[in-house]
Coordinates of C-alpha atoms and ligand atoms in Angstrom, one line a residue:
M1 CA 20.3 -0.6 76.2
I2 CA 18.3 -2.1 78.9
E3 CA 14.6 -2.3 77.9
Y4 CA 13.3 -0.7 81.1
S5 CA 14.4 2.4 83.1
M6 CA 16.4 1.7 86.1
L7 CA 15.5 4.8 87.8
Y8 CA 14.2 4.2 91.4
P9 CA 10.4 4.2 91.6
K10 CA 9.0 7.6 92.9
V11 CA 5.8 9.6 93.0
T12 CA 6.3 13.0 91.4
E13 CA 3.8 15.4 89.9
T14 CA 3.6 13.1 86.8
R15 CA 4.4 9.7 88.2
R16 CA 2.5 7.2 90.4
C17 CA 3.9 4.4 92.3
V18 CA 2.1 1.9 94.6
S19 CA 3.8 -0.6 96.8
M20 CA 2.7 -4.2 96.1
D21 CA 4.5 -5.6 99.2
G22 CA 2.5 -7.7 101.5
M23 CA 1.2 -11.3 101.8
W24 CA 1.2 -13.1 98.5
K25 CA 0.1 -16.6 97.5
F26 CA 3.0 -19.0 97.4
K27 CA 3.6 -22.5 96.0
L28 CA 6.6 -24.6 95.5
D29 CA 6.8 -26.5 92.3
G30 CA 9.3 -29.3 92.8
E31 CA 8.1 -31.1 89.7
S32 CA 8.1 -28.0 87.5
E33 CA 4.6 -28.7 86.5
G34 CA 3.2 -25.2 86.9
E35 CA 3.6 -24.1 83.3
K36 CA 2.0 -27.2 81.9
K37 CA -0.8 -26.8 84.4
N38 CA -1.3 -23.1 83.5
W39 CA -0.4 -21.7 86.9
G40 CA 0.3 -18.4 85.1
N41 CA -3.5 -18.0 85.3
G42 CA -3.5 -18.5 89.0
I43 CA -1.7 -20.9 91.4
P44 CA -3.5 -23.6 93.5
G45 CA -3.7 -23.8 97.2
D46 CA -4.0 -21.1 99.9
E47 CA -0.5 -20.8 101.2
V48 CA 0.6 -17.1 101.7
I49 CA 4.1 -15.6 102.3
P50 CA 5.5 -12.1 102.9
V51 CA 7.0 -10.2 100.1
P52 CA 9.8 -9.0 100.3
A53 CA 11.6 -11.8 102.0
S54 CA 13.6 -15.0 101.3
F55 CA 11.1 -17.9 101.6
Q56 CA 13.4 -20.3 103.4
D57 CA 13.4 -19.4 107.1
F58 CA 9.7 -19.1 107.7
Y59 CA 9.0 -22.9 107.6
T60 CA 9.6 -25.7 109.9
E61 CA 10.2 -28.3 107.1
K62 CA 13.9 -28.9 106.0
D63 CA 12.6 -29.8 102.5
I64 CA 11.3 -26.3 102.2
R65 CA 14.4 -24.5 103.5
E66 CA 16.7 -26.5 101.2
F67 CA 14.3 -26.3 98.2
A68 CA 15.8 -25.8 94.8
G69 CA 13.7 -25.4 91.8
D70 CA 10.6 -23.4 90.7
M71 CA 8.3 -21.5 93.1
W72 CA 5.2 -19.4 92.3
Y73 CA 4.0 -16.2 93.7
E74 CA 0.6 -14.5 93.1
T75 CA -1.1 -11.3 94.0
E76 CA -3.9 -9.1 92.8
F77 CA -3.6 -5.4 92.0
F78 CA -6.2 -2.7 91.2
V79 CA -5.4 -0.2 88.4
P80 CA -7.2 3.1 88.9
G81 CA -9.2 4.4 85.9
E82 CA -7.4 7.7 86.0
W83 CA -4.2 5.9 84.9
E84 CA -5.6 5.2 81.5
G85 CA -3.3 6.6 78.8
K86 CA -0.2 6.2 81.0
E87 CA 2.5 3.5 80.8
I88 CA 1.7 0.9 83.4
S89 CA 4.5 -1.3 84.7
I90 CA 5.4 -3.6 87.5
R91 CA 8.8 -3.1 88.9
F92 CA 10.6 -5.9 90.8
G93 CA 13.6 -4.8 93.0
A94 CA 14.9 -8.3 92.3
A95 CA 13.7 -11.9 91.8
T96 CA 16.3 -14.5 92.8
H97 CA 17.7 -16.0 90.6
R98 CA 15.3 -15.7 87.7
A99 CA 11.7 -15.0 87.0
L100 CA 8.9 -15.4 84.5
V101 CA 6.1 -12.8 85.0
Y102 CA 2.4 -13.3 84.0
V103 CA -0.3 -10.7 84.2
N104 CA -3.9 -11.8 83.7
G105 CA -2.7 -15.1 82.4
R106 CA -0.3 -13.6 79.8
E107 CA 3.4 -13.9 79.9
V108 CA 4.7 -10.3 80.1
T109 CA 8.4 -10.6 80.8
K110 CA 11.3 -12.7 82.2
H111 CA 14.6 -11.8 83.8
E112 CA 17.8 -13.6 84.6
G113 CA 19.9 -12.7 87.6
G114 CA 18.7 -12.4 91.2
F115 CA 20.0 -9.1 92.5
L116 CA 18.9 -6.3 90.2
P117 CA 15.7 -4.7 89.3
F118 CA 13.6 -5.2 86.2
A119 CA 10.2 -4.1 85.1
A120 CA 7.4 -5.6 83.0
D121 CA 5.4 -3.2 80.8
V122 CA 1.8 -4.3 81.4
T123 CA 0.0 -1.3 79.7
E124 CA -1.6 -3.6 77.1
H125 CA -2.5 -6.3 79.6
V126 CA -4.3 -4.6 82.5
E127 CA -8.0 -3.8 83.2
Y128 CA -8.7 -0.3 84.5
N129 CA -10.9 0.2 87.5
G130 CA -10.7 -3.5 88.2
Y131 CA -8.5 -6.2 89.8
N132 CA -5.7 -7.8 87.8
K133 CA -3.8 -10.9 88.6
L134 CA 0.0 -11.0 88.8
V135 CA 1.7 -14.4 88.9
V136 CA 5.5 -14.8 89.0
K137 CA 7.4 -18.0 88.6
V138 CA 10.7 -17.7 90.4
N139 CA 13.5 -20.3 90.0
N140 CA 16.5 -20.4 92.4
E141 CA 18.7 -23.1 90.8
L142 CA 22.4 -22.4 90.6
T143 CA 24.2 -22.9 87.3
V144 CA 27.6 -22.1 85.8
T145 CA 26.0 -20.0 83.0
N146 CA 24.8 -17.3 85.4
I147 CA 26.1 -15.4 88.4
P148 CA 26.5 -16.3 91.2
C149 CA 27.9 -19.7 90.0
G150 CA 27.2 -23.1 91.4
E151 CA 25.5 -26.4 90.6
T152 CA 22.1 -27.9 91.2
V153 CA 22.3 -31.7 92.0
V154 CA 19.5 -34.3 92.4
L155 CA 19.6 -36.4 95.6
S156 CA 18.7 -40.0 95.8
N157 CA 15.2 -39.1 97.0
G158 CA 14.7 -37.1 93.7
K159 CA 14.9 -33.7 95.4
K160 CA 17.1 -31.0 94.0
M161 CA 19.7 -29.3 96.1
A162 CA 21.8 -26.1 95.5
K163 CA 25.6 -26.6 95.6
P164 CA 27.0 -23.1 95.5
Y165 CA 30.6 -22.3 94.6
F166 CA 30.5 -19.9 97.5
D167 CA 29.6 -20.2 101.2
F168 CA 26.6 -17.9 101.8
F169 CA 23.2 -19.7 101.9
N170 CA 21.2 -19.7 98.7
Y171 CA 18.5 -17.4 99.9
S172 CA 16.0 -16.6 97.2
G173 CA 12.5 -15.7 96.2
L174 CA 11.1 -12.2 95.9
Q175 CA 13.5 -10.5 98.3
R176 CA 12.9 -6.9 97.5
S177 CA 10.0 -4.6 97.0
V178 CA 7.6 -4.8 94.1
Y179 CA 5.9 -1.6 92.8
L180 CA 3.1 -0.9 90.4
L181 CA 4.1 2.2 88.4
A182 CA 2.2 4.6 86.2
L183 CA 4.4 6.8 84.1
P184 CA 3.7 9.3 81.4
K185 CA 4.2 8.0 77.8
E186 CA 7.0 10.4 77.4
S187 CA 9.3 10.1 80.4
V188 CA 12.8 10.5 81.8
Y189 CA 14.6 7.2 81.2
D190 CA 18.1 7.6 82.4
I191 CA 20.4 10.2 83.9
D192 CA 24.2 10.4 83.7
L193 CA 26.2 12.7 85.9
T194 CA 29.9 13.7 86.2
Y195 CA 31.5 16.3 88.4
E196 CA 34.3 18.8 88.2
I197 CA 35.5 20.7 91.2
V198 CA 36.7 24.2 90.2
G199 CA 38.2 26.0 93.2
E200 CA 35.2 26.7 95.5
D201 CA 32.7 26.0 92.8
A202 CA 31.6 22.8 91.0
R203 CA 30.3 21.8 87.6
V204 CA 27.7 19.1 87.4
N205 CA 27.6 17.7 83.9
Y206 CA 24.4 15.9 83.1
D207 CA 23.0 13.9 80.2
V208 CA 19.4 12.9 80.4
K209 CA 17.7 10.2 78.2
T210 CA 14.0 10.5 77.6
T211 CA 11.6 8.4 75.6
G212 CA 10.5 11.4 73.4
G213 CA 11.5 14.6 71.8
H214 CA 10.2 17.4 74.1
P215 CA 12.7 19.7 75.8
V216 CA 14.3 18.9 79.1
F217 CA 14.9 21.3 82.0
V218 CA 17.1 20.6 85.0
E219 CA 17.2 22.3 88.4
L220 CA 19.5 21.7 91.3
F221 CA 18.4 22.5 94.8
D222 CA 20.6 22.7 97.9
A223 CA 19.8 21.0 101.2
S224 CA 17.8 24.0 102.5
G225 CA 15.7 24.0 99.3
E226 CA 17.3 27.0 97.6
K227 CA 17.9 26.7 93.9
A228 CA 21.6 26.3 93.3
A229 CA 21.7 26.0 89.5
Q230 CA 19.6 25.3 86.5
G231 CA 20.0 24.1 82.9
E232 CA 18.2 23.5 79.7
G233 CA 18.6 20.7 77.1
K234 CA 19.1 17.0 77.4
S235 CA 22.7 17.5 78.2
G236 CA 24.6 20.4 79.7
S237 CA 26.4 21.7 82.7
L238 CA 25.2 23.2 85.9
E239 CA 27.5 25.7 87.5
V240 CA 27.3 25.5 91.3
K241 CA 28.8 28.4 93.2
N242 CA 30.4 27.6 96.6
A243 CA 29.6 24.0 96.2
H244 CA 29.0 21.8 99.2
L245 CA 31.0 18.7 98.6
W246 CA 29.9 15.2 99.5
Q247 CA 32.5 14.1 102.0
V248 CA 33.2 10.9 103.9
R249 CA 30.9 10.6 106.9
N250 CA 29.9 14.2 106.2
A251 CA 27.5 13.9 103.4
Y252 CA 25.8 16.8 101.6
L253 CA 23.1 16.1 99.2
Y254 CA 21.6 18.2 96.6
R255 CA 18.2 17.5 94.8
L256 CA 18.3 17.2 91.0
V257 CA 15.0 17.8 89.4
V258 CA 14.6 16.8 85.8
K259 CA 11.5 17.9 83.8
I260 CA 10.3 17.3 80.3
K261 CA 8.1 20.2 79.2
D262 CA 5.6 20.8 76.5
G263 CA 5.3 24.6 76.6
E264 CA 4.2 25.4 80.2
A265 CA 2.9 21.8 80.7
C266 CA 5.0 19.4 82.6
V267 CA 5.2 16.2 80.6
D268 CA 7.3 14.3 83.1
S269 CA 9.2 15.1 86.3
Y270 CA 11.7 13.0 88.2
E271 CA 14.1 13.8 91.0
Q272 CA 17.2 12.3 92.5
E273 CA 19.4 13.2 95.5
I274 CA 23.0 13.6 94.4
G275 CA 26.2 14.4 96.0
I276 CA 29.0 16.5 94.4
R277 CA 32.2 14.6 94.7
T278 CA 35.0 13.3 92.6
V279 CA 36.8 9.9 93.0
E280 CA 39.9 8.6 91.4
V281 CA 43.0 6.6 91.9
S282 CA 46.2 8.4 91.7
G283 CA 49.4 6.5 92.2
E284 CA 49.1 4.5 95.4
N285 CA 46.1 6.7 96.6
I286 CA 42.4 6.6 96.5
L287 CA 41.3 10.2 96.2
L288 CA 38.0 11.6 97.1
N289 CA 37.6 15.2 96.1
G290 CA 41.3 15.2 95.4
K291 CA 42.2 14.0 98.9
P292 CA 43.5 10.6 100.1
V293 CA 41.1 8.4 101.9
Y294 CA 41.8 5.2 103.9
L295 CA 39.0 2.7 103.9
K296 CA 37.9 1.3 107.3
G297 CA 35.0 -1.1 107.3
F298 CA 33.5 -4.4 106.2
G299 CA 32.6 -6.9 103.7
K300 CA 28.9 -7.3 104.4
H301 CA 26.0 -9.5 103.4
E302 CA 22.2 -8.9 103.2
D303 CA 21.4 -11.5 105.9
S304 CA 19.4 -11.6 109.0
D305 CA 17.1 -13.8 111.1
I306 CA 13.8 -15.0 109.6
V307 CA 13.9 -12.7 106.5
G308 CA 17.1 -14.2 105.2
R309 CA 18.2 -12.0 102.3
G310 CA 15.0 -10.1 102.3
F311 CA 15.3 -6.3 102.5
D312 CA 14.6 -5.2 106.1
I313 CA 14.7 -1.5 106.6
N314 CA 15.1 -2.1 110.4
V315 CA 18.2 -4.3 110.1
M316 CA 19.6 -1.7 107.6
K317 CA 19.2 1.1 110.2
R318 CA 20.8 -1.0 112.9
D319 CA 23.8 -1.8 110.6
F320 CA 24.5 1.8 109.9
E321 CA 24.3 2.7 113.5
L322 CA 26.8 0.0 114.4
M323 CA 29.1 1.0 111.5
K324 CA 29.1 4.6 112.7
W325 CA 29.7 3.5 116.4
I326 CA 32.7 1.4 115.4
G327 CA 34.3 4.2 113.3
A328 CA 33.9 2.6 109.9
N329 CA 33.6 4.7 106.7
S330 CA 33.1 2.0 104.1
F331 CA 31.8 -1.4 103.0
R332 CA 31.8 -3.7 100.1
T333 CA 28.4 -5.1 98.9
A334 CA 29.8 -8.6 99.0
H335 CA 28.8 -10.6 96.9
Y336 CA 25.9 -9.1 94.9
P337 CA 24.3 -5.7 94.4
Y338 CA 22.3 -4.8 97.5
S339 CA 18.8 -3.3 97.9
E340 CA 18.7 0.3 96.5
E341 CA 17.6 1.7 99.9
I342 CA 21.0 0.7 101.3
Y343 CA 22.9 2.9 98.8
Q344 CA 20.4 5.7 99.5
M345 CA 21.3 5.4 103.2
A346 CA 25.1 5.3 102.5
D347 CA 24.6 8.4 100.3
R348 CA 23.0 10.1 103.3
E349 CA 25.5 8.8 106.0
G350 CA 28.6 9.4 103.9
F351 CA 29.8 5.9 103.6
L352 CA 32.1 4.8 100.8
V353 CA 30.8 1.7 99.0
I354 CA 32.6 -0.7 96.8
D355 CA 29.7 -2.0 94.7
E356 CA 30.0 -5.7 93.7
V357 CA 28.3 -7.5 90.9
A358 CA 27.2 -11.1 91.7
A359 CA 30.1 -12.7 90.0
V360 CA 31.1 -15.0 92.9
G361 CA 31.9 -18.6 92.5
L362 CA 34.0 -18.3 89.3
F363 CA 36.1 -21.1 90.7
A364 CA 34.7 -24.6 90.6
S365 CA 34.8 -25.6 94.2
L366 CA 32.2 -26.3 96.9
M367 CA 34.7 -25.2 99.4
N368 CA 36.6 -22.5 97.6
F369 CA 37.5 -20.7 100.9
M370 CA 39.6 -23.8 101.9
E371 CA 40.8 -24.9 98.5
A372 CA 41.7 -21.4 97.4
S373 CA 44.9 -21.5 99.5
T374 CA 46.0 -24.9 98.3
G375 CA 47.0 -23.9 94.7
K376 CA 44.1 -26.0 93.2
Q377 CA 43.2 -25.1 89.6
T378 CA 39.8 -25.9 88.2
A379 CA 40.1 -24.6 84.6
F380 CA 37.1 -22.5 85.3
F381 CA 37.4 -20.2 82.4
E382 CA 38.0 -22.9 79.9
K383 CA 34.5 -24.5 80.2
E384 CA 32.5 -24.5 77.0
T385 CA 29.8 -22.6 79.0
T386 CA 32.2 -19.7 79.6
P387 CA 30.8 -17.5 76.7
E388 CA 27.3 -17.8 78.1
L389 CA 28.5 -17.0 81.6
L390 CA 30.3 -13.9 80.3
K391 CA 27.2 -12.7 78.5
A392 CA 25.2 -13.0 81.7
H393 CA 28.0 -11.3 83.7
L394 CA 28.2 -8.3 81.3
K395 CA 24.4 -7.9 81.3
A396 CA 24.3 -7.8 85.1
L397 CA 27.2 -5.3 85.1
E398 CA 25.2 -3.1 82.7
E399 CA 22.2 -3.3 85.0
L400 CA 24.3 -2.6 88.1
I401 CA 26.2 0.4 86.7
T402 CA 22.9 1.9 85.2
R403 CA 21.2 1.4 88.5
D404 CA 23.9 2.7 90.8
K405 CA 26.0 5.2 88.9
N406 CA 24.5 8.3 90.5
H407 CA 25.0 7.2 94.1
P408 CA 27.8 9.4 95.5
C409 CA 28.6 6.6 97.9
V410 CA 29.7 4.3 95.1
I411 CA 33.4 4.9 94.7
A412 CA 34.4 1.7 92.9
W413 CA 33.0 -1.3 91.1
S414 CA 34.0 -4.8 92.2
L415 CA 33.7 -6.9 89.1
L416 CA 34.3 -10.4 90.5
N417 CA 35.0 -12.0 93.9
E418 CA 37.7 -14.7 94.1
P419 CA 37.7 -15.9 90.6
E420 CA 40.4 -18.3 89.3
T421 CA 43.1 -16.1 87.9
T422 CA 46.1 -18.5 87.7
N423 CA 45.3 -19.6 84.2
E424 CA 45.7 -17.5 81.0
A425 CA 42.2 -18.5 80.0
A426 CA 40.9 -16.0 82.5
V427 CA 42.6 -13.0 80.8
P428 CA 40.3 -12.4 77.8
Y429 CA 37.3 -12.9 80.1
F430 CA 38.7 -10.2 82.5
K431 CA 39.5 -7.9 79.6
E432 CA 35.9 -7.8 78.5
V433 CA 34.5 -7.4 82.0
F434 CA 36.9 -4.6 82.9
E435 CA 36.5 -2.7 79.6
T436 CA 32.7 -2.9 79.7
A437 CA 32.7 -1.5 83.2
R438 CA 34.9 1.4 82.0
D439 CA 32.6 2.1 79.0
L440 CA 29.4 2.0 81.0
D441 CA 30.4 4.3 83.8
P442 CA 30.2 8.0 83.0
Q443 CA 32.3 8.7 86.0
K444 CA 35.0 6.2 85.1
R445 CA 35.2 5.1 88.8
P446 CA 38.0 2.7 89.8
R447 CA 37.4 -0.9 89.1
T448 CA 38.6 -3.8 91.2
F449 CA 38.0 -7.5 92.0
A450 CA 38.7 -9.5 95.1
L451 CA 41.8 -11.7 94.8
V452 CA 41.6 -15.2 96.4
M453 CA 44.5 -16.6 98.3
N454 CA 45.8 -18.5 95.2
S455 CA 46.1 -15.2 93.3
V456 CA 49.6 -14.3 94.5
P457 CA 52.0 -12.1 92.6
E458 CA 53.9 -14.9 91.0
K459 CA 50.7 -16.7 89.8
C460 CA 47.9 -14.3 89.3
K461 CA 47.4 -13.4 85.6
C462 CA 44.7 -10.7 86.1
Y463 CA 45.7 -8.3 88.8
S464 CA 46.8 -5.7 86.3
F465 CA 43.2 -5.2 85.2
S466 CA 42.4 -3.7 88.6
D467 CA 42.7 0.0 89.5
I468 CA 42.7 -0.9 93.2
I469 CA 44.2 -4.3 94.2
A470 CA 41.8 -5.9 96.6
L471 CA 43.2 -8.9 98.5
N472 CA 41.1 -11.5 100.4
R473 CA 43.5 -13.0 102.8
Y474 CA 43.2 -15.4 105.7
Y475 CA 46.7 -15.9 107.1
G476 CA 46.2 -17.1 110.7
W477 CA 42.9 -18.7 109.8
Y478 CA 42.7 -21.0 106.8
V479 CA 46.5 -20.9 106.7
K480 CA 48.6 -21.5 109.9
G481 CA 46.0 -20.7 112.5
G482 CA 46.3 -20.8 116.3
Y483 CA 49.7 -21.3 117.9
E484 CA 51.2 -21.2 114.4
I485 CA 50.2 -17.6 113.9
C486 CA 53.8 -16.5 113.9
D487 CA 54.3 -18.5 110.7
A488 CA 51.2 -17.1 109.3
K489 CA 52.6 -13.6 109.8
E490 CA 55.8 -14.6 108.1
M491 CA 53.9 -15.9 105.1
F492 CA 51.7 -12.8 105.0
V493 CA 54.7 -10.5 105.0
K494 CA 56.5 -12.7 102.4
E495 CA 53.4 -12.4 100.1
L496 CA 53.3 -8.6 100.6
E497 CA 57.0 -8.3 99.8
G498 CA 56.2 -10.0 96.6
W499 CA 53.6 -7.4 95.7
K500 CA 55.9 -4.6 96.8
A501 CA 58.6 -5.8 94.5
L502 CA 56.3 -5.5 91.5
N503 CA 56.1 -1.7 92.1
L504 CA 52.6 -1.5 90.7
N505 CA 52.1 2.1 91.9
K506 CA 48.5 1.3 92.8
P507 CA 46.5 1.3 96.0
F508 CA 46.0 -2.0 97.7
I509 CA 43.1 -2.7 100.1
F510 CA 42.2 -5.8 102.1
S511 CA 38.7 -6.7 100.9
E512 CA 38.6 -9.6 103.3
Y513 CA 40.5 -10.9 106.4
G514 CA 39.0 -12.5 109.4
A515 CA 38.7 -15.4 111.8
D516 CA 35.6 -17.5 112.7
T517 CA 34.6 -16.7 116.3
M518 CA 31.8 -18.2 118.4
A519 CA 30.3 -15.5 120.5
S520 CA 29.8 -18.2 123.1
E521 CA 33.5 -19.1 123.4
H522 CA 36.1 -17.6 125.8
K523 CA 39.4 -19.2 126.5
L524 CA 42.5 -18.1 128.1
P525 CA 45.0 -18.7 126.6
S526 CA 43.1 -18.5 123.3
V527 CA 42.1 -21.2 120.9
M528 CA 40.8 -20.8 117.4
W529 CA 37.1 -19.9 117.4
S530 CA 37.3 -18.1 120.8
Q531 CA 36.8 -14.4 121.1
E532 CA 40.3 -14.1 122.4
Y533 CA 41.8 -15.5 119.2
Q534 CA 39.8 -13.2 117.0
K535 CA 41.5 -10.4 118.7
E536 CA 45.0 -11.9 118.5
Y537 CA 44.4 -12.6 114.8
L538 CA 43.4 -8.9 114.3
D539 CA 46.4 -7.6 116.2
M540 CA 48.8 -9.6 114.0
T541 CA 47.0 -8.6 110.8
H542 CA 46.8 -4.9 111.6
E543 CA 50.5 -4.9 112.5
V544 CA 51.2 -6.1 109.0
F545 CA 48.8 -3.6 107.4
D546 CA 50.4 -0.8 109.3
S547 CA 53.9 -1.6 107.9
Y548 CA 53.1 -1.2 104.3
G549 CA 52.4 2.3 102.9
F550 CA 50.6 1.0 99.8
I551 CA 47.9 -0.6 101.8
K552 CA 45.0 2.0 101.7
G553 CA 42.1 0.2 103.3
E554 CA 40.9 -2.6 105.4
Q555 CA 37.4 -4.2 105.1
I556 CA 37.2 -7.0 107.5
W557 CA 35.2 -10.1 106.8
N558 CA 32.5 -10.0 108.0
F559 CA 30.3 -7.2 109.5
A560 CA 28.1 -9.9 111.1
D561 CA 27.8 -13.6 111.4
F562 CA 25.7 -14.9 108.4
Q563 CA 23.9 -18.0 107.2
T564 CA 25.8 -20.5 105.0
T565 CA 25.2 -23.9 103.6
E566 CA 25.6 -26.5 106.4
G567 CA 28.9 -28.3 106.6
I568 CA 31.9 -29.3 108.7
L569 CA 33.5 -26.0 108.5
R570 CA 30.6 -23.9 109.4
V571 CA 28.7 -23.9 112.7
N572 CA 25.2 -23.0 111.6
G573 CA 26.8 -20.2 109.5
N574 CA 30.0 -18.2 108.9
K575 CA 31.0 -16.8 112.3
K576 CA 33.6 -14.3 111.2
G577 CA 31.3 -11.5 112.2
V578 CA 32.5 -8.6 114.2
F579 CA 28.8 -8.6 115.3
T580 CA 26.6 -11.5 115.9
R581 CA 23.8 -12.2 113.4
Q582 CA 21.6 -10.4 116.0
R583 CA 23.8 -7.3 115.7
Q584 CA 25.5 -7.4 119.0
P585 CA 29.3 -6.8 119.4
K586 CA 31.9 -9.5 119.9
D587 CA 35.0 -8.5 121.9
A588 CA 36.8 -7.7 118.6
A589 CA 34.3 -4.9 117.9
Y590 CA 35.9 -2.9 120.7
L591 CA 39.4 -3.5 119.4
L592 CA 38.3 -2.3 116.0
K593 CA 36.5 0.7 117.4
E594 CA 39.6 1.8 119.2
R595 CA 41.8 1.3 116.1
W596 CA 39.4 2.9 113.6
E597 CA 38.6 5.9 115.7
K598 CA 42.3 6.7 115.9
L599 CA 43.3 6.2 112.2
P600 CA 42.9 9.5 110.4
L601 CA 41.0 9.5 107.1
D602 CA 44.1 10.3 105.1
Y603 CA 46.1 7.5 106.9
K604 CA 49.3 6.9 104.9
G605 CA 48.1 9.4 102.4
N606 CA 51.4 11.2 102.3
Q607 CA 53.5 8.1 101.8
A608 CA 52.6 7.8 98.1
Ligands
LIG1 C1 36.2 -16.0 101.0 C2 34.8 -15.5 100.3 C3 33.7 -15.3 101.3 C4 33.8 -16.4 102.4 C5 35.1 -16.2 103.2 C6 35.2 -17.2 104.3 O1 35.0 -14.5 99.5 O2 32.5 -15.3 100.7 O3 32.7 -16.2 103.3 O4 36.2 -16.4 102.3 O5 35.6 -18.3 104.1 O6 36.5 -17.1 100.3 O7 34.8 -16.8 105.4

């Protein structure tokens, strides 16, 4: 079990939670000398930087933007005297990619993996009614023993550089909020929920873990604040009469209140918004509340100007407004777990989310998007480091599912993006990952992974692990682009005929398809990179989608242009966005809006 509770930080009658966001001291440590020099006690210099944010895009020096190595953050915090006797912790939304945490000069915790929360118990280390010092050493180097995968090389000038096995920029630092928490000694630690719909009613089965032995009471309130059900005991069922179901783009949220009581006294109280819904795969359909749904939407990134991958509540709001405007109903959190606030928003707005763990780059290539369609093999899962990578992958998966399992928006887990699957060595690795996801998820949601172009029916050894087959395909872009698009279509159809012949009786979705497009370029007749070509590419691709009944979703790559490592195939970033990085529409956005507004939610649902 994870050593800290993954519950989202909240103030309740028993809990206190103070944001530590703001300007923190900051220092890069290219020589990795901070530990020797005792920076855990306090870092030298007077540079300050915002938290949360990626550190890279604030500065004007390229050596800073491209920095790979250790960096140090420092702030002060005051612990009120009335918190004495409580459990005091510091909770990081994420630290990318790893962190070592000191409080008042003492090491209190460390964490591997850059996209999931962790907490340091500092109860024994803080001074009450006084200021305390928090120092965090963050390291952003890429390796093949943790996810996402890549290398860190040393250049001739002695500086390190990140070489990701993926295209998105290696944004890093303290990119999500940090909270100071005070919890009762005995507290709610974890909550599992499953749902059954029985006619007009629903059953909410709950299982609460606490850190002590006092009895647990559970209450459920509807959206108007009326009590809808209640229960007693650490596990049980709540019977909800005339249940309002959580539906696509028509969300209904209940409030679940969990209390630990000692007689009349409330020992701890925690609450969560939940949505009553079921999700399953049945034959070729994805069913929500027993009814087929067709996914329309995007692969996204957390990425915007200046803050990089730092959580920005304003960008989040704009993104949801654009997704609603265009008629989308879903997105995949490519290629890592997103900030928790984004799932809360998706819960509220009724978006379906495919939640991806940061297992990207499990194919040893610095340009996998190009080489993936060449048939290249890299023996990725045969490396001697594979067992270590698997361990890190499974740990991240446990953290992800524990964190996100109660979001109604999460309808599936994506367990890898574009791994190498053409070699038998991948099979035992996949088996562990897929079985672990099944074991960890109380709701047994569908599992998937995004198949790279090389993973074709004749060659892929791993597709059968997936409950939903998710294809990343670029026919008409990386393969046979431009005037050759007719050949691209032929190849595309040929591949789909191959899948069809397998008779898998599973839903397929396109988890990626797209064409790089410069918002500045118009050309008649079209050329690749022009806005005209993006539309022609989409028309061809959609025609193919529409001719196969087993295709149950389309998530275009990408929602918006995003930053990548520089290189000859990227013009200051990946330009496959339907929107620019500043969140304005390209012409293709209107084409998609027209299509998606017309496609019914249960599109092709009867063809199974
Ligand atoms: C796929 C990757 C994605 C890339 C995309 C592309 O999954 O991260 O950004 O292709 O090349 O390989 O645009």
